[in-house]
Short mmCIF file of C-alpha atoms in Angstrom, two decimals:
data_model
loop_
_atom_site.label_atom_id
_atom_site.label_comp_id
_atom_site.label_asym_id
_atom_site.label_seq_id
_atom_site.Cartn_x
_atom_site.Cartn_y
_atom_site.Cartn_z
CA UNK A 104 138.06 43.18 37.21
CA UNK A 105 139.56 43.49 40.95
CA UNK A 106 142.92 42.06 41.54
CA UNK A 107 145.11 41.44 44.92
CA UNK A 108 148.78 41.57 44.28
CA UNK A 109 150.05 38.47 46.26
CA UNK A 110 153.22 36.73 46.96
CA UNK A 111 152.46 34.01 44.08
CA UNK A 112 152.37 36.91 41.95
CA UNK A 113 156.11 37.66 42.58
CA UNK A 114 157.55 34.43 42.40
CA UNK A 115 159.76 35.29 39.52
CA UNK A 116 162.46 35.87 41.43
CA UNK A 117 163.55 39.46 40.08
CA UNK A 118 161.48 42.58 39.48
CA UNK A 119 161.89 42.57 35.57
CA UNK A 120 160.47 38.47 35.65
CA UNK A 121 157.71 39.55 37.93
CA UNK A 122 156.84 43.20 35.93
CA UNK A 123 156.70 40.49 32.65
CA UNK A 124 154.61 37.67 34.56
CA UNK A 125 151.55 40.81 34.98
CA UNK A 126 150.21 39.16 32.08
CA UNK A 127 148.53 35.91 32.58
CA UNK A 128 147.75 33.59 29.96
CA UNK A 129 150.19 35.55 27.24
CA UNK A 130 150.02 33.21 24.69
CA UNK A 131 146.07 32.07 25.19
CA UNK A 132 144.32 35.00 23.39
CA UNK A 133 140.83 34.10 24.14
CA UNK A 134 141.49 33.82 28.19
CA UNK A 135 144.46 36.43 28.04
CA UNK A 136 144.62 39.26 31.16
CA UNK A 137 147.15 41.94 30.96
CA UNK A 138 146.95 43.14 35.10
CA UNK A 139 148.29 46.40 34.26
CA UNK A 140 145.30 47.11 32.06
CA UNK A 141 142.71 47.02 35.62
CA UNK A 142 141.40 49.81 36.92
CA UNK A 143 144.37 51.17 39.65
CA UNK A 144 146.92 47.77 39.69
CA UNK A 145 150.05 49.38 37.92
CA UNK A 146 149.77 51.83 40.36
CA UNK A 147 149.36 49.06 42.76
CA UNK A 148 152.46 47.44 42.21
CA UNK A 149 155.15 49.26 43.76
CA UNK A 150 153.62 48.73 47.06
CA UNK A 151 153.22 45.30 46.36
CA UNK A 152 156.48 44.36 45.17
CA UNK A 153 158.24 46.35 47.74
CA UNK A 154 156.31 43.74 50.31
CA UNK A 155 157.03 40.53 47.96
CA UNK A 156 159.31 40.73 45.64
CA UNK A 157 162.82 38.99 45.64
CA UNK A 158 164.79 42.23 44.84
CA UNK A 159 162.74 44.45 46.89
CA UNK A 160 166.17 44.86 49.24
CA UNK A 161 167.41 46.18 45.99
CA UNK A 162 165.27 49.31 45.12
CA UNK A 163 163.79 50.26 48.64
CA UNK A 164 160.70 52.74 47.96
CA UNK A 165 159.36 52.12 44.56
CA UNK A 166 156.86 55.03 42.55
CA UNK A 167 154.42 54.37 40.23
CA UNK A 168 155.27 54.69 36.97
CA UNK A 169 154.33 58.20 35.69
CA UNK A 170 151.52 58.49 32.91
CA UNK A 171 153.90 59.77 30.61
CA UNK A 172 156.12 56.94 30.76
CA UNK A 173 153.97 54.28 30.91
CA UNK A 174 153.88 53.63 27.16
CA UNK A 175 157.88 52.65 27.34
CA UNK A 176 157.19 50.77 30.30
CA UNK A 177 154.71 48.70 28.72
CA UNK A 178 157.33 48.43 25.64
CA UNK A 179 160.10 47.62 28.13
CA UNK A 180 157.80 44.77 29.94
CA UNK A 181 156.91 43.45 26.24
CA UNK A 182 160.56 43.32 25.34
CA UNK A 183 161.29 42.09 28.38
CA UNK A 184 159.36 39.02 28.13
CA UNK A 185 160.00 38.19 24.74
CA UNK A 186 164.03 38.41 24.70
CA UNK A 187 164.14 36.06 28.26
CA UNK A 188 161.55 33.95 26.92
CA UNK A 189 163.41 33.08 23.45
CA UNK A 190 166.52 32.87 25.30
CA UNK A 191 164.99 30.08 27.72
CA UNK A 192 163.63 28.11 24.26
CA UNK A 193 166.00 29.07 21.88
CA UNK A 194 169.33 30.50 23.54
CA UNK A 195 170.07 34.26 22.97
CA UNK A 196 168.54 36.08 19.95
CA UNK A 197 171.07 39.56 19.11
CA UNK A 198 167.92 40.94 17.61
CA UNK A 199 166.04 40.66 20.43
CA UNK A 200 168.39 41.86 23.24
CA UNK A 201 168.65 45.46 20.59
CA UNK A 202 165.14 45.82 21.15
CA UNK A 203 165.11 44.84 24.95
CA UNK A 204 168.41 47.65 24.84
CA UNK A 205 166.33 50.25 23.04
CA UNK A 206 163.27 49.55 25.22
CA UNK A 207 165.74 49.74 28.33
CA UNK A 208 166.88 53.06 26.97
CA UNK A 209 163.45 54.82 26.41
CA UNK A 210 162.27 53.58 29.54
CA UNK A 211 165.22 54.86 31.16
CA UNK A 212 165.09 58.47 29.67
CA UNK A 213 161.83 59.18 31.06
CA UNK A 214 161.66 57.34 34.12
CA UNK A 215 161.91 58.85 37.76
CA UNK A 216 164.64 58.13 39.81
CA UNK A 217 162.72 55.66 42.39
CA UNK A 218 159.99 54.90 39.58
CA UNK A 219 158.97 51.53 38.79
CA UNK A 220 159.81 51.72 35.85
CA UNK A 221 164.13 52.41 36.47
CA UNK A 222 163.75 50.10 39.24
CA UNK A 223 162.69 47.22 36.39
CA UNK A 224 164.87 48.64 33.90
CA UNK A 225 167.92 47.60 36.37
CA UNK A 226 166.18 44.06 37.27
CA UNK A 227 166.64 43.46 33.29
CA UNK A 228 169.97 44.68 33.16
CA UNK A 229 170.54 42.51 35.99
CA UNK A 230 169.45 39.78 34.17
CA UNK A 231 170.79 39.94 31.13
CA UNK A 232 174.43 40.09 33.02
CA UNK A 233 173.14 36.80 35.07
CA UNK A 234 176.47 34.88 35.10
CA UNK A 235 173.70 31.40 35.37
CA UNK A 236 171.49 32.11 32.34
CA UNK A 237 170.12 28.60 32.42
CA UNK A 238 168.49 28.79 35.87
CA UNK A 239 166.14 30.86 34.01
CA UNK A 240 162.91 29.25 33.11
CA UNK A 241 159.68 29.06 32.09
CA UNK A 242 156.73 27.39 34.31
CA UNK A 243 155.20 24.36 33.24
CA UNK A 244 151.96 25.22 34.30
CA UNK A 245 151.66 29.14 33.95
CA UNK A 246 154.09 29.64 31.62
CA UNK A 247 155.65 32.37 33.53
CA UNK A 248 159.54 33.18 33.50
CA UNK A 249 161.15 32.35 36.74
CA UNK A 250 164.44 32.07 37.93
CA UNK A 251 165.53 28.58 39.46
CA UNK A 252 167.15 29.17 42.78
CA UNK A 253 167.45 25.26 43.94
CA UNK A 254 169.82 23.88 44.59
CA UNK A 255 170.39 21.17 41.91
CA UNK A 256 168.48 23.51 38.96
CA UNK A 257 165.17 21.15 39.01
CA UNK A 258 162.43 23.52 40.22
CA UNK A 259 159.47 22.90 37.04
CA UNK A 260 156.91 25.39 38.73
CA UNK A 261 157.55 28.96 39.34
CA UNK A 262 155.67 28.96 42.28
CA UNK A 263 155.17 25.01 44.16
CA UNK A 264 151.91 26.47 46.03
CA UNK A 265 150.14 27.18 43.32
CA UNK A 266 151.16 25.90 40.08
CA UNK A 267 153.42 22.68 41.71
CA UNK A 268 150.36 21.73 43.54
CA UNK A 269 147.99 22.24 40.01
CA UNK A 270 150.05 20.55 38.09
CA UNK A 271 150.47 17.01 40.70
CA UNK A 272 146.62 17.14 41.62
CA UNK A 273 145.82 16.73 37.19
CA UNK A 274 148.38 14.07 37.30
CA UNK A 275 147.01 12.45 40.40
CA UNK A 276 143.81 12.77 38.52
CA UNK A 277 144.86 11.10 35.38
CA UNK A 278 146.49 8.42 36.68
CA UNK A 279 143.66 7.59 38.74
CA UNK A 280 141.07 7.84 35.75
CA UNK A 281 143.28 5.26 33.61
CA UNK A 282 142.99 2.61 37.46
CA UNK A 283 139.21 3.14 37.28
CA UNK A 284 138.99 2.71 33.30
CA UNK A 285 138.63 -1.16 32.48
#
């Protein structure tokens, strides 16, 4: 399967959201599609996010992840997702943030200076230290993890282009289908 990295891809707002958001449909197991899996996209990435991505002022040049890191990367992206996710639900989970720590640590330890993989492991520590924790959250449509940068905290969508516009067009939809039914 042949992806293009785009700029709805990064619209989590930080490297670490958009690194955990490569996975779309994470909780659908029958339509699930982990990006980094295809054929060439991890390596991919780096290029991409330097172009999209709402840190890329941040960590300038970004390397692919080397092959003998990528297993902790994966683990860091995992943890990643799952500590930020039941901290948008749920609040924070001390259990959780040790593994996200440990994953941050392993990652660390074999990652390359300008690698993709320290350049996420500082998004997360970045976000974990995010003095507005509730600004984080989880798309409505997608069910990505985004950061909310409005101004009043309302964004619903991580991305209005894609996902805002899906999401109006089915309601549009329905609410014309219950006019039309007698």
């Amino acid at each position: 399967m042949s992806f293009s990295w785009t700029p709805h891809r990064f619209s989590g707002g930080a490297l670490a959201l958009d690194v955990a958001n490569s996975v779309i449909l994470r909780h659908d197991t029958a339509r699930r599609i982990d990006r980094f899996e295809a054929e060439g996209q991890m390596e991919r990435f780096p290029e991409a996010a330097q172009e999209f991505c709402a840190e890329r002022a941040l960590f300038g040049d970004i390397m692919p992840v080397g092959a003998q890191n990528r297993a902790n990367f994966i683990e860091l992206r995992e943890a990643t997702d799952r500590y930020f996710r039941r901290r948008v639900l749920e609040g924070s989970d001390d259990q959780l943030l040790a593994e996200l720590l440990e994953a941050l640590a392993h990652t660390l330890r074999g990652a390359a200076e300008k690698g993709l993989d320290a350049a996420t492991a500082h998004s997360v520590l970045r976000l974990i230290a995010m003095p507005d924790s509730e600004r984080m959250k989880i798309c409505g449509n997608c069910g990505w993890l985004f950061i909310d940068r409005s101004k009043n905290k309302s964004r619903a969508w991580c991305d209005m282009a894609v996902c805002g516009n899906r999401a109006k067009a089915i309601r549009h939809y329905r609410r014309k289908k219950k006019e039309e039914t007698p």
